């Protein structure tokens, strides 16, 4: 299992209507951010295995990648699409509402077609109409999807995206940066390598990570 990295995406210094417009464009019909809408995966790679034992030569010739795994790591910066997603309206979180049902078993490997959270669905849609969406939060495997953020910011070069992230390895691989038109314009708040930190700095970044992930921070837990 990978380390799960919490990502929080915000748009800063933009009109509420513009923030609303962008967020609704990058979310899919289920209310989730889908990396394929930002950097599409070539159709020939969909459903391939890793390693690809069926058509690696054809995939590589057409796309430069032998399988979905190679593509995702290179073009998305992480091996999976976003998961464990929520959007926030006035700091209240709403999970996506649509799931596809194909089995009687409540199994994580199945997809569901039902509406387990109808209240959230209604509130979420109401938030979209009001134009008050604040942020999108999701998890990625091992690291942040840096190429996605670069591409996303190029799609909307008039706004500044603020990315806050924290690894579940609390205190390392965390921070916050701002990006515009594919270029990082502020990276002054990113945790340095763990081995270079003083004890005081380690506590600072552990507290930061806990706040991002939603953990309660107790310094004694890390003594």
Short mmCIF file of C-alpha atoms in Angstrom, two decimals:
data_model
loop_
_atom_site.label_atom_id
_atom_site.label_comp_id
_atom_site.label_asym_id
_atom_site.label_seq_id
_atom_site.Cartn_x
_atom_site.Cartn_y
_atom_site.Cartn_z
CA UNK A 1 0.00 0.00 0.00
CA UNK A 2 1.26 3.51 -0.80
CA UNK A 3 1.48 6.47 1.50
CA UNK A 4 -1.63 8.57 0.99
CA UNK A 5 -0.98 12.24 0.32
CA UNK A 6 -3.76 14.71 1.09
CA UNK A 7 -4.10 17.46 -1.52
CA UNK A 8 -6.14 20.64 -1.08
CA UNK A 9 -6.67 22.84 -4.15
CA UNK A 10 -7.81 26.45 -3.85
CA UNK A 11 -8.00 29.39 -6.22
CA UNK A 12 -6.80 32.66 -4.71
CA UNK A 13 -7.48 36.30 -5.55
CA UNK A 14 -10.19 35.57 -8.10
CA UNK A 15 -13.83 36.59 -8.33
CA UNK A 16 -16.23 34.03 -6.81
CA UNK A 17 -17.90 33.57 -10.19
CA UNK A 18 -14.55 32.71 -11.80
CA UNK A 19 -13.68 30.25 -9.03
CA UNK A 20 -17.09 28.66 -9.47
CA UNK A 21 -16.65 28.42 -13.23
CA UNK A 22 -13.26 26.71 -13.01
CA UNK A 23 -14.19 24.25 -10.27
CA UNK A 24 -17.32 23.12 -12.09
CA UNK A 25 -15.35 22.65 -15.31
CA UNK A 26 -12.68 20.43 -13.73
CA UNK A 27 -15.12 18.29 -11.72
CA UNK A 28 -16.84 15.40 -13.46
CA UNK A 29 -20.58 14.67 -13.42
CA UNK A 30 -20.11 12.88 -10.11
CA UNK A 31 -18.62 15.94 -8.44
CA UNK A 32 -15.07 14.55 -8.45
CA UNK A 33 -11.83 15.77 -9.93
CA UNK A 34 -10.76 13.34 -12.63
CA UNK A 35 -7.20 13.61 -13.90
CA UNK A 36 -8.33 12.25 -17.27
CA UNK A 37 -10.26 15.47 -17.84
CA UNK A 38 -7.04 17.45 -17.45
CA UNK A 39 -4.46 15.08 -18.99
CA UNK A 40 -6.41 12.43 -20.92
CA UNK A 41 -5.17 8.86 -20.96
CA UNK A 42 -4.85 7.43 -24.49
CA UNK A 43 -7.59 4.91 -25.13
CA UNK A 44 -5.14 2.15 -26.06
CA UNK A 45 -3.66 2.27 -22.54
CA UNK A 46 -6.98 1.95 -20.72
CA UNK A 47 -7.38 -1.50 -19.22
CA UNK A 48 -3.79 -2.54 -19.83
CA UNK A 49 -1.89 -4.47 -17.18
CA UNK A 50 1.43 -3.55 -15.65
CA UNK A 51 3.64 -4.97 -16.94
CA UNK A 52 1.74 -5.09 -20.20
CA UNK A 53 1.82 -8.65 -21.52
CA UNK A 54 -0.66 -8.14 -24.36
CA UNK A 55 0.30 -5.21 -26.59
CA UNK A 56 3.24 -3.29 -25.08
CA UNK A 57 4.89 -2.64 -28.46
CA UNK A 58 1.72 -1.17 -29.97
CA UNK A 59 1.09 0.97 -26.88
CA UNK A 60 4.64 2.27 -26.81
CA UNK A 61 4.61 3.04 -30.53
CA UNK A 62 1.37 5.01 -30.28
CA UNK A 63 1.81 6.77 -26.94
CA UNK A 64 5.40 6.38 -25.78
CA UNK A 65 4.23 4.27 -22.83
CA UNK A 66 3.80 0.50 -22.62
CA UNK A 67 1.01 0.55 -19.99
CA UNK A 68 -1.30 2.71 -17.94
CA UNK A 69 1.18 2.60 -15.06
CA UNK A 70 4.00 4.19 -17.02
CA UNK A 71 1.66 6.82 -18.42
CA UNK A 72 0.18 7.77 -15.05
CA UNK A 73 3.51 8.13 -13.30
CA UNK A 74 4.95 10.27 -16.09
CA UNK A 75 1.92 12.35 -17.11
CA UNK A 76 0.06 12.60 -13.78
CA UNK A 77 2.97 12.33 -11.35
CA UNK A 78 1.26 9.56 -9.41
CA UNK A 79 0.16 6.04 -10.27
CA UNK A 80 -3.58 6.43 -9.56
CA UNK A 81 -6.32 8.92 -10.19
CA UNK A 82 -7.55 11.07 -7.29
CA UNK A 83 -9.45 9.26 -4.51
CA UNK A 84 -11.03 9.92 -1.08
CA UNK A 85 -12.48 13.12 -2.45
CA UNK A 86 -14.40 15.97 -0.90
CA UNK A 87 -15.32 19.48 -1.94
CA UNK A 88 -15.82 22.28 0.54
CA UNK A 89 -18.47 24.95 0.62
CA UNK A 90 -18.00 27.49 3.41
CA UNK A 91 -15.67 24.99 5.08
CA UNK A 92 -18.33 22.25 5.13
CA UNK A 93 -17.26 19.10 3.32
CA UNK A 94 -19.37 17.16 0.83
CA UNK A 95 -18.37 13.88 -0.72
CA UNK A 96 -19.33 13.07 -4.30
CA UNK A 97 -22.83 11.73 -4.60
CA UNK A 98 -23.03 9.18 -7.43
CA UNK A 99 -21.87 5.58 -7.27
CA UNK A 100 -22.55 2.71 -9.61
CA UNK A 101 -24.14 -0.46 -8.26
CA UNK A 102 -23.16 -3.79 -9.82
CA UNK A 103 -23.13 -6.20 -6.90
CA UNK A 104 -25.02 -7.18 -3.77
CA UNK A 105 -21.75 -7.27 -1.88
CA UNK A 106 -20.56 -4.09 -0.18
CA UNK A 107 -17.03 -4.59 -1.42
CA UNK A 108 -14.42 -1.88 -1.97
CA UNK A 109 -13.54 -3.48 -5.32
CA UNK A 110 -17.05 -2.94 -6.68
CA UNK A 111 -18.55 0.24 -8.09
CA UNK A 112 -21.98 1.36 -6.97
CA UNK A 113 -24.98 2.86 -8.73
CA UNK A 114 -27.05 4.32 -5.94
CA UNK A 115 -27.39 7.49 -3.89
CA UNK A 116 -26.32 6.74 -0.32
CA UNK A 117 -26.03 10.41 0.59
CA UNK A 118 -29.00 12.20 -0.96
CA UNK A 119 -28.75 15.09 1.46
CA UNK A 120 -25.16 15.71 0.48
CA UNK A 121 -26.17 15.54 -3.17
CA UNK A 122 -28.77 18.28 -2.73
CA UNK A 123 -26.50 20.46 -0.64
CA UNK A 124 -23.66 20.01 -3.09
CA UNK A 125 -25.78 21.08 -6.04
CA UNK A 126 -27.07 24.03 -4.06
CA UNK A 127 -23.50 25.07 -3.33
CA UNK A 128 -22.66 24.95 -7.02
CA UNK A 129 -25.56 27.26 -7.85
CA UNK A 130 -24.52 29.74 -5.18
CA UNK A 131 -20.96 29.84 -6.48
CA UNK A 132 -19.52 29.37 -3.05
CA UNK A 133 -17.20 26.41 -3.52
CA UNK A 134 -14.03 26.97 -1.50
CA UNK A 135 -11.70 24.07 -2.21
CA UNK A 136 -11.31 20.54 -3.50
CA UNK A 137 -9.63 17.91 -1.35
CA UNK A 138 -8.48 14.46 -2.39
CA UNK A 139 -5.71 11.93 -1.88
CA UNK A 140 -3.02 10.65 -4.20
CA UNK A 141 -0.54 7.78 -3.94
CA UNK A 142 2.97 8.56 -2.70
CA UNK A 143 3.25 12.09 -4.05
CA UNK A 144 1.32 15.05 -5.40
CA UNK A 145 0.22 15.10 -9.07
CA UNK A 146 2.64 17.85 -10.08
CA UNK A 147 2.10 17.50 -13.88
CA UNK A 148 -1.65 17.79 -13.30
CA UNK A 149 -1.21 21.05 -11.42
CA UNK A 150 1.07 22.41 -14.12
CA UNK A 151 -1.41 21.53 -16.85
CA UNK A 152 -4.37 22.78 -14.84
CA UNK A 153 -2.75 26.15 -14.25
CA UNK A 154 -1.97 26.46 -17.97
CA UNK A 155 -5.62 25.83 -18.78
CA UNK A 156 -6.57 28.79 -16.57
CA UNK A 157 -3.55 31.14 -16.75
CA UNK A 158 -5.47 34.12 -15.35
CA UNK A 159 -5.76 32.65 -11.84
CA UNK A 160 -3.39 31.49 -9.12
CA UNK A 161 -3.86 28.00 -7.72
CA UNK A 162 -2.81 27.34 -4.14
CA UNK A 163 -1.84 23.73 -3.45
CA UNK A 164 -1.57 22.47 0.13
CA UNK A 165 -0.46 18.90 0.70
CA UNK A 166 0.68 16.50 3.41
CA UNK A 167 1.90 12.92 3.41
CA UNK A 168 0.56 10.51 6.02
CA UNK A 169 4.21 10.11 6.98
CA UNK A 170 3.51 13.09 9.19
CA UNK A 171 5.93 15.97 8.84
CA UNK A 172 7.73 15.01 5.65
CA UNK A 173 6.60 15.52 2.05
CA UNK A 174 4.29 18.38 2.93
CA UNK A 175 3.89 22.08 2.33
CA UNK A 176 2.09 24.69 0.29
CA UNK A 177 2.91 26.42 -2.99
CA UNK A 178 1.24 28.70 -5.53
CA UNK A 179 1.29 28.08 -9.24
CA UNK A 180 0.17 30.17 -12.22
CA UNK A 181 0.31 29.40 -15.93
CA UNK A 182 2.47 26.33 -15.35
CA UNK A 183 5.06 28.10 -13.18
CA UNK A 184 5.45 27.93 -9.40
CA UNK A 185 5.41 31.52 -8.19
CA UNK A 186 5.76 30.87 -4.46
CA UNK A 187 7.35 27.80 -2.87
CA UNK A 188 8.48 29.41 0.37
CA UNK A 189 6.36 27.13 2.56
CA UNK A 190 7.54 23.63 1.65
CA UNK A 191 9.07 21.28 4.20
CA UNK A 192 12.82 20.68 3.69
CA UNK A 193 14.21 17.12 3.77
CA UNK A 194 13.45 15.56 7.14
CA UNK A 195 17.06 14.75 8.00
CA UNK A 196 17.96 18.46 7.76
CA UNK A 197 15.34 19.66 10.27
CA UNK A 198 15.92 20.65 13.86
CA UNK A 199 13.63 19.20 16.52
CA UNK A 200 11.68 22.45 16.63
CA UNK A 201 11.22 22.39 12.85
CA UNK A 202 10.09 18.78 12.96
CA UNK A 203 7.34 19.70 15.41
CA UNK A 204 6.34 22.62 13.17
CA UNK A 205 5.92 20.45 10.10
CA UNK A 206 4.22 17.63 11.98
CA UNK A 207 1.67 20.12 13.25
CA UNK A 208 1.23 21.48 9.73
CA UNK A 209 0.68 17.99 8.31
CA UNK A 210 -1.81 17.06 11.02
CA UNK A 211 -3.86 20.18 10.29
CA UNK A 212 -3.95 19.36 6.58
CA UNK A 213 -4.82 15.69 7.03
CA UNK A 214 -7.23 16.29 9.89
CA UNK A 215 -5.30 14.57 12.66
CA UNK A 216 -5.18 15.86 16.20
CA UNK A 217 -1.63 16.95 16.87
CA UNK A 218 -0.07 15.89 20.15
CA UNK A 219 3.72 16.48 20.37
CA UNK A 220 4.05 13.70 22.94
CA UNK A 221 2.98 11.16 20.32
CA UNK A 222 6.17 11.89 18.40
CA UNK A 223 8.65 11.88 21.25
#
